[in-house]
Structure formats: structure tokens, C-alpha cells
XYZ file of C-alpha atoms in Angstrom:
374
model
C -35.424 19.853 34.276
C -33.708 21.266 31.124
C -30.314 19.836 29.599
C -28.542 21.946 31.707
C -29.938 20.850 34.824
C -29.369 17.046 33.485
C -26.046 17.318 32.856
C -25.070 18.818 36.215
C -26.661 15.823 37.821
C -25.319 13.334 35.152
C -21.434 14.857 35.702
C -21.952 14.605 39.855
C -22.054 10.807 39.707
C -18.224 9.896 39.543
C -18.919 6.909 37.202
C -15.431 5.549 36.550
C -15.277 2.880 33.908
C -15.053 -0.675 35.497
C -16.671 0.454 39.143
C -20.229 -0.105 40.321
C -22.781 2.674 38.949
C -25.944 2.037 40.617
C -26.581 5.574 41.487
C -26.611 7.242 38.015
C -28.424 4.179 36.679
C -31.397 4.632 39.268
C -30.868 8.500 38.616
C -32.242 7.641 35.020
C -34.359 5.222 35.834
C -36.139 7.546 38.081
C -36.433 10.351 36.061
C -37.594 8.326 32.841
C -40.032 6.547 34.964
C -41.472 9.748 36.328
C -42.022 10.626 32.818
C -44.141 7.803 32.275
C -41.423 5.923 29.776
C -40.965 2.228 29.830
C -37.811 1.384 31.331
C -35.636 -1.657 31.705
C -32.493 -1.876 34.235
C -30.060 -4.927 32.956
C -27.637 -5.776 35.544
C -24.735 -7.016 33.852
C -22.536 -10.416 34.855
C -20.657 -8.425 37.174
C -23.209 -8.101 39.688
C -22.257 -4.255 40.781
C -23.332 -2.566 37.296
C -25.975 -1.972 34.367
C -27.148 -1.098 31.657
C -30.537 0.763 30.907
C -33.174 0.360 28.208
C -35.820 2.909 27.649
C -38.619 3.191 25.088
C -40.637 6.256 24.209
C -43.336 4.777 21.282
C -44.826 1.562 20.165
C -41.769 -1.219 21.530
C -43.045 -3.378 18.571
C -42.957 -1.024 15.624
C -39.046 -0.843 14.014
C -37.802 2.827 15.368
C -34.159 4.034 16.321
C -31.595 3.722 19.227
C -29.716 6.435 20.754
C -26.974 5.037 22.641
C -24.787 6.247 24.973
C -22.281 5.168 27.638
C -22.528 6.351 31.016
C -19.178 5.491 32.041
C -16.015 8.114 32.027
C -12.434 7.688 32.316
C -10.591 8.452 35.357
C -10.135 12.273 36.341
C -7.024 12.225 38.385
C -4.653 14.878 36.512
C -3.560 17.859 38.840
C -4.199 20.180 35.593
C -8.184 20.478 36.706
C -9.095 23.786 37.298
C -11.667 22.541 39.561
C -13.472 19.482 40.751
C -14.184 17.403 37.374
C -16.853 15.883 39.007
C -18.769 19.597 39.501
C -20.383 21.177 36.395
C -18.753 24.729 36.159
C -19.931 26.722 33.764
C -17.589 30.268 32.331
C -19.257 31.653 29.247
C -20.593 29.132 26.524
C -18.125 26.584 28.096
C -19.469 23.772 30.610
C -16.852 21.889 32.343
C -16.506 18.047 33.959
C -15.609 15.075 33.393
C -17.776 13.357 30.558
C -19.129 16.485 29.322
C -18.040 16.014 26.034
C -17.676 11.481 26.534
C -20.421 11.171 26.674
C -23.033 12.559 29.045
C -23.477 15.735 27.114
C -25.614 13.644 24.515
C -26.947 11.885 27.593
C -28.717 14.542 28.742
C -29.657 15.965 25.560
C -31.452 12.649 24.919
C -32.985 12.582 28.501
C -33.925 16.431 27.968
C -36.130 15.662 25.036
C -38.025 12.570 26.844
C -40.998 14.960 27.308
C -40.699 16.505 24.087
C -40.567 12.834 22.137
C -43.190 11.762 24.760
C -46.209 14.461 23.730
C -45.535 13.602 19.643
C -47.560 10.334 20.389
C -44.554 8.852 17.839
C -45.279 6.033 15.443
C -42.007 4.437 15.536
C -40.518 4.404 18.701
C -37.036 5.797 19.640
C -35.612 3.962 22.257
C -32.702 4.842 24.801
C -29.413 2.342 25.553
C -27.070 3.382 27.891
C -24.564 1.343 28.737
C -21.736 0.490 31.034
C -17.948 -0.009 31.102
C -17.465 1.430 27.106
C -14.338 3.199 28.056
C -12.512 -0.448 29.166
C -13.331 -1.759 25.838
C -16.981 -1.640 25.473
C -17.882 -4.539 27.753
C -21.461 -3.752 28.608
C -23.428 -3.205 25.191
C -22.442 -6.413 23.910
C -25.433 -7.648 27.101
C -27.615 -4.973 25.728
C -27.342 -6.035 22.690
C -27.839 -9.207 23.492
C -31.288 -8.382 24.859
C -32.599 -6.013 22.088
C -34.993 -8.681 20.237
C -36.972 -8.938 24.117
C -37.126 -5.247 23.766
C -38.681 -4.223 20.797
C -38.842 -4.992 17.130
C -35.543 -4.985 15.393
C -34.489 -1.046 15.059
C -34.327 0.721 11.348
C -31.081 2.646 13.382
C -28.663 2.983 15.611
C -27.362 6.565 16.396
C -24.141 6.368 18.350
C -24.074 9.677 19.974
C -20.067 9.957 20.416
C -18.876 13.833 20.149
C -18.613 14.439 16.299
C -19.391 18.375 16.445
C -22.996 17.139 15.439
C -21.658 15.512 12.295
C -22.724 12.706 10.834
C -19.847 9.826 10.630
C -20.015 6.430 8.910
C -17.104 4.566 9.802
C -14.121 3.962 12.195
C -11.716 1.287 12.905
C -11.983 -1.770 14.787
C -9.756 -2.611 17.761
C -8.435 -4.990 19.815
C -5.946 -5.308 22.782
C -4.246 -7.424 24.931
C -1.690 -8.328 27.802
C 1.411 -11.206 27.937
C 3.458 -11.752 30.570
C 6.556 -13.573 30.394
C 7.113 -15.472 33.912
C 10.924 -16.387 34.206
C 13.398 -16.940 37.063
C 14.707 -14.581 39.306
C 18.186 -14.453 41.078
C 21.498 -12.816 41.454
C 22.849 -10.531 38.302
C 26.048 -12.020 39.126
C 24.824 -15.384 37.983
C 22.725 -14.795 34.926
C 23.117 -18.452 34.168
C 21.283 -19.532 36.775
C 18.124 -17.398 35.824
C 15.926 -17.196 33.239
C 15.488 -13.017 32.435
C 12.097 -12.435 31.483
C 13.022 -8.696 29.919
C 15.696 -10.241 27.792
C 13.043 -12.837 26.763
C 10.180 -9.955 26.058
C 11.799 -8.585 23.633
C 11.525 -11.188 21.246
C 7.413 -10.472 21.427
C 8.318 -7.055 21.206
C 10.679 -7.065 18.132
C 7.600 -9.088 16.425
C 5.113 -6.166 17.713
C 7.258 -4.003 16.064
C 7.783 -5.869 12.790
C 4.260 -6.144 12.704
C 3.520 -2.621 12.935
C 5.860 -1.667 10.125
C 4.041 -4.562 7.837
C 0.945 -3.113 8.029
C 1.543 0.325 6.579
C 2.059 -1.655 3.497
C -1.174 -2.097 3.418
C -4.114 -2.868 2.842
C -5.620 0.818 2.621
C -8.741 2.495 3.313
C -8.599 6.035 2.152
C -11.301 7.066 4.686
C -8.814 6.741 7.524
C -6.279 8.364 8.590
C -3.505 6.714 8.552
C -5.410 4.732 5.505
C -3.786 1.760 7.111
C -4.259 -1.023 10.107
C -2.062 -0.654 13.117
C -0.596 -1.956 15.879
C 1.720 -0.200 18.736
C 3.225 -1.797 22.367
C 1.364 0.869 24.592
C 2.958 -0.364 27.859
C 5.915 -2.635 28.973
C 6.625 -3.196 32.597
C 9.374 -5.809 34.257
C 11.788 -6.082 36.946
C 12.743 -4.777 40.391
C 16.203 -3.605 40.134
C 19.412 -3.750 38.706
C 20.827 -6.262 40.326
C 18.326 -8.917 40.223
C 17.227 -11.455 37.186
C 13.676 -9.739 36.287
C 11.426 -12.868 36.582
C 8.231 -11.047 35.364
C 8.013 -8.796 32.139
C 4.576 -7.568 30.826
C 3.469 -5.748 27.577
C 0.397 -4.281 26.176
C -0.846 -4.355 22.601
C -3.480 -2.404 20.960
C -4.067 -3.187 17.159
C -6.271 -0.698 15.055
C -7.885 -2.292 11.964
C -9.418 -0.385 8.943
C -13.189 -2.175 7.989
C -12.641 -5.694 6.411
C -9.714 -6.599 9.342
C -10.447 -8.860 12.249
C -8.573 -6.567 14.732
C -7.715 -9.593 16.997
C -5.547 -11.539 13.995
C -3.349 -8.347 13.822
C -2.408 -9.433 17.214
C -1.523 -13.200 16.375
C 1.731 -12.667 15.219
C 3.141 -11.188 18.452
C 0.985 -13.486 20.782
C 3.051 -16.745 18.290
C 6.306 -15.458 19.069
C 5.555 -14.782 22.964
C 4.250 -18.424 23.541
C 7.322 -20.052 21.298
C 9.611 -18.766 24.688
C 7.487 -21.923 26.537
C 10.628 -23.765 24.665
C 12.587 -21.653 26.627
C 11.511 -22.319 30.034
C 9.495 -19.351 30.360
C 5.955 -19.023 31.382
C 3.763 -17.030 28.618
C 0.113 -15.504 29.586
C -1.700 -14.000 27.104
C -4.842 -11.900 28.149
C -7.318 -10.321 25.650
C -8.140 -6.890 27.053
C -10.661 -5.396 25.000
C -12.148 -5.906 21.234
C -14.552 -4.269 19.542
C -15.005 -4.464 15.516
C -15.137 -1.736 12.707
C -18.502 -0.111 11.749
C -18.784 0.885 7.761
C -21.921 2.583 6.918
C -22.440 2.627 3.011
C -23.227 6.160 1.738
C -26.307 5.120 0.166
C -27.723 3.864 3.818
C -31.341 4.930 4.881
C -29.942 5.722 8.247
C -27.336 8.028 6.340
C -30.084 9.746 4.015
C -31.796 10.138 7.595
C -28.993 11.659 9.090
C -28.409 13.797 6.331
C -31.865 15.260 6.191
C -31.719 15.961 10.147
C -28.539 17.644 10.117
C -27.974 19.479 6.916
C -24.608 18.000 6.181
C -23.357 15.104 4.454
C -22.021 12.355 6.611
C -18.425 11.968 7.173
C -16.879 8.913 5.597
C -14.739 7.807 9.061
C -13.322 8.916 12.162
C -9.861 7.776 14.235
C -11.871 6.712 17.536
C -13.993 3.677 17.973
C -17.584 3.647 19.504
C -20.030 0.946 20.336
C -21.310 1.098 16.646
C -19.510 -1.600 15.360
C -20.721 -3.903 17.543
C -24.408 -2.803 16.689
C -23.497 -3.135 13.388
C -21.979 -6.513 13.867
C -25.150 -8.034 15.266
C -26.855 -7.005 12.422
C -28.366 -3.025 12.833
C -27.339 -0.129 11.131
C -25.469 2.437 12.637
C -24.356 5.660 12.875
C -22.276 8.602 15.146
C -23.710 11.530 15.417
C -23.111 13.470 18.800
C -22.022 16.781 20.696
C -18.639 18.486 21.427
C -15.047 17.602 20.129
C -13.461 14.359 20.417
C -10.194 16.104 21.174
C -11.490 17.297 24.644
C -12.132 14.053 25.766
C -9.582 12.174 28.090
C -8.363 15.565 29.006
C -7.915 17.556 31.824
C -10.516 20.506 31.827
C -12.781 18.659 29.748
C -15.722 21.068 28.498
C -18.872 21.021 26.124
C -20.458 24.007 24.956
C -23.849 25.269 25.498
C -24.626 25.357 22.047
C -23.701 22.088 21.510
C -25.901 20.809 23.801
C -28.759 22.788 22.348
C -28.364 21.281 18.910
C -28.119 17.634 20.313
C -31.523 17.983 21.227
C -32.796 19.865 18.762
C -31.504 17.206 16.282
C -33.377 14.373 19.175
C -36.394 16.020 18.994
C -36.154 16.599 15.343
C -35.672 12.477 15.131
C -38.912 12.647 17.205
C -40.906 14.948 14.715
C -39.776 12.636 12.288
C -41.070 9.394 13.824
C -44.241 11.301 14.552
C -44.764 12.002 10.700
């Protein structure tokens, strides 16, 4: 099968974030093991998905991940010009969901196996795909968790997000979560007899807000842009109608933080001021939804110099998005992004990769291979 071929059986499997995805697991599985690679299926505490594990070398030489997520975000948007879940191809432009997050560099990877395989490598490189990255990266940190049963402690970790095949060393951390404000409901007429849980919100809110402002004051990292933390109410939900007390009121909050930040204190302010209602009468839940830190590469990295060789360009300083490197990074590994298409198609109705893109993936793979070989 060539990449092509891959990715129209990758993009078939409608593998939603946060659902079951033991049929393009076993997909993988089955192809890798047909190739003769050594692969490991780790079911994860949900019971209904997994992560994968694949070696192509020596498991207990140091070599280099590639890691991917196999999991996509929703395609419901009426804009699709046809079934996101059915490669189409017009021109140099191949179309689905995930072609571009992230299952283009999925099958680039899986369509130099046999390639990587005949180099008899030295070092190994090893595959990690994981699960449930687009809900906040909740399966790696299992993977990761399992790497030192694996193999010896990898030299790298390329994070193959869509960068246009340029090298990036940093990004910002994040973290988000969920309050709810539980109050009394009743007649509008008799406010004083209720306890509105809207009216009470917006005291977490105002802090949100406050917050926000604060931090572009700084500190600053020039890499990113904005060169500041951040922190935004994405979502805020309450109440049934007009003429009822809302007894329910719930808000998200997602804080972005530059390298250096925790991502989760940027959030302490606003959860403070939600749980001082309690005086109030109110209820307060606060929920953490997702975290994931900040990955900063230094410039003077081997994994960068690597990078740098392979690709012909120098590595990118930072990037808006966040990937699973900083949590490789935060268990101790190097890491770097380095992947296929355009960030700015993902998420997006129409979603596409190009064929060219695709090509140089695994040209750049197999060129990882040669060097591992050496």
C-alpha cells in the first residue's frame, strides 16, 4: 500500500475524539504486524480505546518517536462538500476529515514501515499513536507512562502536527476548565426568594476577565504571538427562561501560557472568586477539563541540529497551537513538531492535505531512517 492508499483507509474510520476506536487501532496493528514490526496495543483506563506502540530497530538502543494522534474532531458542519469521512481527491488536494490533524503524517509514517524496515537501522524509530489528543491530550500521558517497558529512553521525540514540514520548537501550554454555579430557582416575580445563579456567575466572570487583561502585562515571550499568557471565557450557559430564577449557570475557561507558566495557576484566580459565592448560598463545581504544559526546545538541541539537517530549514522558534510535545518534554525527552499540511485547515470544514505534502513527510521519515541506518 502507498501513502495514498493509507490515508484513504486511515480517513474511513470516523475516529471522533472521546469515542471507542478499536477499528483503526487493529487497522494498524494489522498492517504493522504484517510487516513483521513489533507492536504493542495499550488499552487505556477507559476500557473502549488505545493507544499503539510500534518499533522498527533494536527496542534497547536510544532512537526516536514519531507520534501521532489518531483521533479527529467532530465533522458535523453542513459546509462539506462531501462525506468528510471519504478521501476525495481534485488535483494536488486530498480531502477528509484529519487529513491535515493528523492522519496525513500517520500514513506517511506507516508508508515508510517497509522502507525503515529493509535499512536494518541501528537505532530504532519507534511509532506512538495515541488517543483522545483533541479533548486535551488524555491518552499519551498512558503512553508515556509506559515508554521505559518499551525501549531505551529515546534521543527524540518528533511530534508530527501540520507545520508545512517545518521544524518548530515551542508552543504554549494550556489548561481548561468548567464551574457551575448551582442556585435556587423560582418565580421572577419573587427574586427574593431565589438565589440567581447568572447574577452570581458573573462575579467569576468579571475575575476571568480581569485576569485576562493582567496578563498582557506580561510576562513576555517574544516567540509567541501574542508574546503574552492568556486566558478567555469560551462558553457560558444558564437558565430556562425569562421568567424563572436561573438556578444553574456554567462557564468555560481556557488559559494559554507562554513556557515558564503553569497554565493551571492562570486559572486560580477565577476558580477563588467562583467558590467565595459558597458564602452566598450557592453551590460552586469546578471541573478541570484538559491540561497539557508548554514544550521549549533550545536552539542548540541535538534533536534541532537533527531536524535541521533533515529538512533544510532552520527550526521555527514557536507556534500558537499545542501538541502532545510538552508532555514528552515534561517527562523528560526532547521534542520536536515537524509534520504535513497547514494548521489553518484543521477544524475546518473541507479539510484537505496536499499530495506533495504527503510525499515529503515520508521522504523526511525515511530520511530519519537513512539516518539511523548510518
Amino acid at each position: 500500500m502507498d501513502v495514498f492508499d493509507i490515508l484513504d483507509r486511515l480517513v474511513a474510520f470516523p475516529s471522533v475524539a472521546g469515542r471507542p476506536n478499536g477499528d483503526i487501532v487493529g487497522w494498524v496493528a494489522t498492517y504493522l504486524a504484517e510487516l513483521g514490526t513489533q507492536v504493542t496495543v495499550l488499552p487505556g483506563p477507559e476500557g473502549d480505546r488505545s493507544n499503539l506502540f510500534a518499533t522498527i530497530g533494536p527496542a534497547n538502543v536510544p532512537g526516536y518517536i514519531l507520534s501521532g494522534h489518531m483521533d479527529v474532531v467532530p465533522a458535523s458542519e453542513p459546509q462539506w462538500s462531501s462525506n468528510p469521512f471519504a478521501l476525495r481527491q481534485e488535483g494536488e488536494r486530498l480531502y477528509g476529515r484529519g487529513t491535515t490533524d493528523m492522519k496525513g503524517f500517520l500514513a506517511a509514517a506507516l508508508a515508510a514501515v517497509p522502507t525503515l524496515a529493509g535499512l536494518r537501522l541501528a537505532r530504532p524509530i519507534h511509532l506512538a499513536f495515541s488517543y483522545d489528543e483533541e479533548v486535551g491530550c488524555r491518552g499519551v500521558p498512558h503512553l508515556i507512562a509506559r515508554l521505559p517497558e518499551l525501549c531505551a529512553k529515546p534521543l527524540g521525540v518528533i511530534v508530527g502536527e501540520p507545520s508545512g514540514m517545518r521544524a518548530v520548537r515551542g508552543h504554549k501550554g494550556k489548561a481548561a476548565a468548567r464551574v457551575i454555579v448551582n442556585g435556587r430557582s423560582g418565580h421572577s416575580s419573587r427574586p427574593d426568594l431565589g438565589l440567581n445563579a447568572i447574577h452570581a456567575m458573573a462575579a467569576a466572570l468579571s475575575a476571568a476577565v480581569d485576569e485576562a487583561e493582567g496578563l498582557t502585562h506580561g510576562p513576555f515571550d517574544l516567540a509567541f504571538e501574542p508574546p503574552y499568557s492568556s486566558l478567555q471565557a469560551g462558553v457560558v450557559a444558564g437558565g430556562h427562561q425569562v421568567n424563572i430564577i436561573p438556578d444553574t449557570c456554567m462557564l468555560d475557561l481556557e488559559a494559554r501560557a507562554i513556557p515558564g507558566v503553569d497554565p493551571a495557576s492562570l486559572l486560580a484566580p477565577v476558580r477563588t472568586r467562583a467558590e467565595a459565592l459558597a458564602t452566598e448560598g450557592f453551590r460552586i463545581e469546578w471541573s478541570p477539563m484538559s491540561a497539557y504544559p508548554a514544550m521549549s526546545l533550545p536552539p542548540d538541541a541535538p534533536l534541532a541540529g537533527l531536524l535541521y539537517a533533515l529538512t533544510g530549514e532552520a527550526p521555527l522558534a514557536a507556534v500558537s497551537y499545542g501538541t502532545e510535545a510538552g508532555l514528552y518534554q515534561a517527562a523528560g525527552f526532547d521534542a520536536i513538531i515537524c509534520g504535513p499540511g497547514d494548521i489553518d485547515r484543521a477544524h475546518k470544514p473541507d479539510e484537505h492535505i496536499l499530495t506533495s505534502e504527503l510525499a515529503a513527510s515520508q521522504r523526511l521519515i525515511e530520511a530519519l531512517g537513512a539516518h539511523c541506518a548510518a
